Short mmCIF file of C-alpha atoms in Angstrom, two decimals:
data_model
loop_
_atom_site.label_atom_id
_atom_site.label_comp_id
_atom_site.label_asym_id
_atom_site.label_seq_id
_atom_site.Cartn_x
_atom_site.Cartn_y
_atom_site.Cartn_z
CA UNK A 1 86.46 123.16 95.53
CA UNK A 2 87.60 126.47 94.09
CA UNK A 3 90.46 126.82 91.33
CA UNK A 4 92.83 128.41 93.78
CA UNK A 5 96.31 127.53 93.57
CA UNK A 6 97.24 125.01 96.84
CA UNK A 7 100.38 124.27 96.09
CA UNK A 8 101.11 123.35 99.86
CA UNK A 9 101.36 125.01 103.12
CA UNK A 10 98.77 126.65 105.43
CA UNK A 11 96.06 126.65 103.02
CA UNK A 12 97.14 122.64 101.89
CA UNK A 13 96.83 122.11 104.80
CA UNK A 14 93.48 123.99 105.54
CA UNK A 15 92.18 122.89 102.96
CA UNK A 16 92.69 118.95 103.74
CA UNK A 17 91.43 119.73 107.33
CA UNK A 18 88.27 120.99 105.44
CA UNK A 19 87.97 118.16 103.45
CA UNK A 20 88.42 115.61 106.17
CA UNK A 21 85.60 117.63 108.35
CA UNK A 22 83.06 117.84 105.71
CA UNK A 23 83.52 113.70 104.79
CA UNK A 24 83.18 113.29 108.95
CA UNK A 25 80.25 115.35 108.60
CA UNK A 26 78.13 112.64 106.05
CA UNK A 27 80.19 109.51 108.15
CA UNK A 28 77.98 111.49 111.15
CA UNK A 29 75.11 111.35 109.01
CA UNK A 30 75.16 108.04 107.45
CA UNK A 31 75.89 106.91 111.35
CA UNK A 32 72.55 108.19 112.39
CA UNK A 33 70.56 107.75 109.02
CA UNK A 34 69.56 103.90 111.10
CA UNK A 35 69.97 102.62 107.66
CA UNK A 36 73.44 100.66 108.21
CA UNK A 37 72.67 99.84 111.60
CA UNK A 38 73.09 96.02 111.44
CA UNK A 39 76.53 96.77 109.75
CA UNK A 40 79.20 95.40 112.47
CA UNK A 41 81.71 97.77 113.41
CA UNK A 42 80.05 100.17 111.32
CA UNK A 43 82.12 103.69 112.64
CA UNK A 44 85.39 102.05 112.08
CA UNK A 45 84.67 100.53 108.98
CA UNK A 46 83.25 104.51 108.09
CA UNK A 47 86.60 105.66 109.12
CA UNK A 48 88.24 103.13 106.99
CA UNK A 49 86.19 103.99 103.91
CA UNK A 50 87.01 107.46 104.03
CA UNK A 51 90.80 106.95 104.63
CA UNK A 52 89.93 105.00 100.77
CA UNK A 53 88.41 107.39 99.49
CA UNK A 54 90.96 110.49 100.21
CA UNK A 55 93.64 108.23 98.80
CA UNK A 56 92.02 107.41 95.20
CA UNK A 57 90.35 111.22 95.30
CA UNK A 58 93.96 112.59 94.37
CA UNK A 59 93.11 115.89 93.23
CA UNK A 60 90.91 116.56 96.06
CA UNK A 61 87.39 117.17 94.60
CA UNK A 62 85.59 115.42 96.25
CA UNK A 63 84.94 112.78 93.42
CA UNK A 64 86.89 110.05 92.53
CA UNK A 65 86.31 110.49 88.57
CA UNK A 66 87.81 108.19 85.61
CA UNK A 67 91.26 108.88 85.42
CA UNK A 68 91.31 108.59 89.36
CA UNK A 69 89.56 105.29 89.08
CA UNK A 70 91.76 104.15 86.25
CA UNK A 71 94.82 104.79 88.36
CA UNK A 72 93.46 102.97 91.56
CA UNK A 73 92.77 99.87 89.82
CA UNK A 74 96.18 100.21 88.45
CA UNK A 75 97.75 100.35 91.28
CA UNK A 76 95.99 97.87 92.55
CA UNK A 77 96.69 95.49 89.70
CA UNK A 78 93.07 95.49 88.32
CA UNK A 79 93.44 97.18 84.85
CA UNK A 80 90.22 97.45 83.22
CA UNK A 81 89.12 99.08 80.11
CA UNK A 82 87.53 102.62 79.24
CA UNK A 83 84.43 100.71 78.92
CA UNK A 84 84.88 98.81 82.35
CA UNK A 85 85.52 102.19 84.29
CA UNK A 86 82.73 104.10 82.65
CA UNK A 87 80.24 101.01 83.74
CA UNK A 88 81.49 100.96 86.80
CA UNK A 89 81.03 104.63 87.55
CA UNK A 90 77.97 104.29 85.96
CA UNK A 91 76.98 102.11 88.29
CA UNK A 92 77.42 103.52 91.62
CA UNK A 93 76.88 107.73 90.75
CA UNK A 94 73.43 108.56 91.74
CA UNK A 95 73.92 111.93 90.46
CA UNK A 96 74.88 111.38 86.82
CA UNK A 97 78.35 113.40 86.66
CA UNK A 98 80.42 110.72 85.84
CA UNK A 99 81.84 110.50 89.11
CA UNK A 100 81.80 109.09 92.37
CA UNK A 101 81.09 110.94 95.63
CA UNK A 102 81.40 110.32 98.81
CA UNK A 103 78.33 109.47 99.64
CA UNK A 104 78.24 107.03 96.59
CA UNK A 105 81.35 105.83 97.53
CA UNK A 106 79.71 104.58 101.52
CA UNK A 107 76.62 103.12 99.76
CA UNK A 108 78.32 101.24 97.33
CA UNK A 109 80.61 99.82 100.00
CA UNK A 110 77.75 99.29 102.79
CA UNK A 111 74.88 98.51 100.56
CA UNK A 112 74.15 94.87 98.92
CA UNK A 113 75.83 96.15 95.42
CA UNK A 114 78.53 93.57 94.36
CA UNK A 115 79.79 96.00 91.92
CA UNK A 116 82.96 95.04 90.76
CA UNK A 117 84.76 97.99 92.56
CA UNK A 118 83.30 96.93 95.73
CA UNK A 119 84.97 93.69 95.48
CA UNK A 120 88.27 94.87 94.31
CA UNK A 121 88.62 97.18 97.22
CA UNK A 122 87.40 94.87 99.76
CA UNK A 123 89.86 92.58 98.04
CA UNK A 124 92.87 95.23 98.91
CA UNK A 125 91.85 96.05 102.01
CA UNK A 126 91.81 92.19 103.04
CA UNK A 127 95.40 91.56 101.70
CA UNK A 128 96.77 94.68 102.78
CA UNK A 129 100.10 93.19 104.98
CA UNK A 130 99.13 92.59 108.68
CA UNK A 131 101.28 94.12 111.26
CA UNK A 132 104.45 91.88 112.70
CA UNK A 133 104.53 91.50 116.24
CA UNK A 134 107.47 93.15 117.66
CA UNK A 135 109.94 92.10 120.40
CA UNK A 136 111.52 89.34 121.30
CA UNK A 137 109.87 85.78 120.00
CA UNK A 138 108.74 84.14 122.63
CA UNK A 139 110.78 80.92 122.67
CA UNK A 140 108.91 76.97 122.05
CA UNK A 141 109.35 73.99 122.59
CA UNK A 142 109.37 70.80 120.49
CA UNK A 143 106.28 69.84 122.03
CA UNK A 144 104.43 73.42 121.24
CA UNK A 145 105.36 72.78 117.44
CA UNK A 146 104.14 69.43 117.90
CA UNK A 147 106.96 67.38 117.58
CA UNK A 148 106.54 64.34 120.21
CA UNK A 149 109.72 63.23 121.47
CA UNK A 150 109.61 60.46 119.95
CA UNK A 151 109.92 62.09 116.55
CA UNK A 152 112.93 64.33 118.08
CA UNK A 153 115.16 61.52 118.00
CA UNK A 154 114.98 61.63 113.91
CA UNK A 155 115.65 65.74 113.47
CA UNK A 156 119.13 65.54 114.95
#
């Protein structure tokens, strides 16, 4: 990404459409690589991972670098140490700039790596809050909680 000044607008906005299509762009490729093929759902769970990764790559690199990682795992009530982050970068960056990319990002979360940042996001992602059905509740009976009529007798 350039040093130009996106402060908002038409060329925020441009430039996030960018973004989004190049990441598409290596979900295509890791889609047809046949590596991740026994992965279940594997396109949604692509989709997923890069709706991750633009959140925790705040200033829109294309990296999610230390500071970025430091504040993801503080917002996600994981603080770890300078130490911690660095290994944990360290870890996952196949291109030795102290960062994560995209690309590390998917094989860290796909491949058989228990780093500890896989867990912790697959952690988040698991106790994110379901959705509440909406509408009217649908109205039971004693006998669908499993109270026998017998027992009735005692609640009243």
């Amino acid at each position: 990404m350039s040093r130009k000044d996106y402060q908002g607008g038409k060329a925020y906005g441009e430039m996030m459409a960018k973004r989004e299509k190049d990441l598409d762009e290596i979900n295509k490729q890791f889609l047809l690589s046949g590596t991740y093929d026994d992965e279940e759902n594997l396109e949604e769970r692509l989709e997923q991972y890069k709706a991750q990764f633009i959140r925790f790559d705040e200033d829109g690199s294309g990296d999610i670098d230390f500071m970025e990682l430091k504040l993801m795992l503080e917002k996600l009530d994981q603080p770890k140490t300078h130490l911690e982050i660095k290994k944990m970068i360290k870890s996952v960056d196949s291109t030795d700039t102290g960062s994560i990319n995209y690309p590390d990002f998917l094989i860290m979360m796909l491949g058989g790596k228990n780093s500890v940042l896989r867990m912790i996001l697959i952690f988040e992602e698991k106790t994110k809050e379901k959705p509440k059905p909406k509408g009217i509740r649908v109205r039971q009976s004693l006998a669908d909680l499993g109270i026998r009529p017998d027992m009735a007798q005692h609640l009243g």
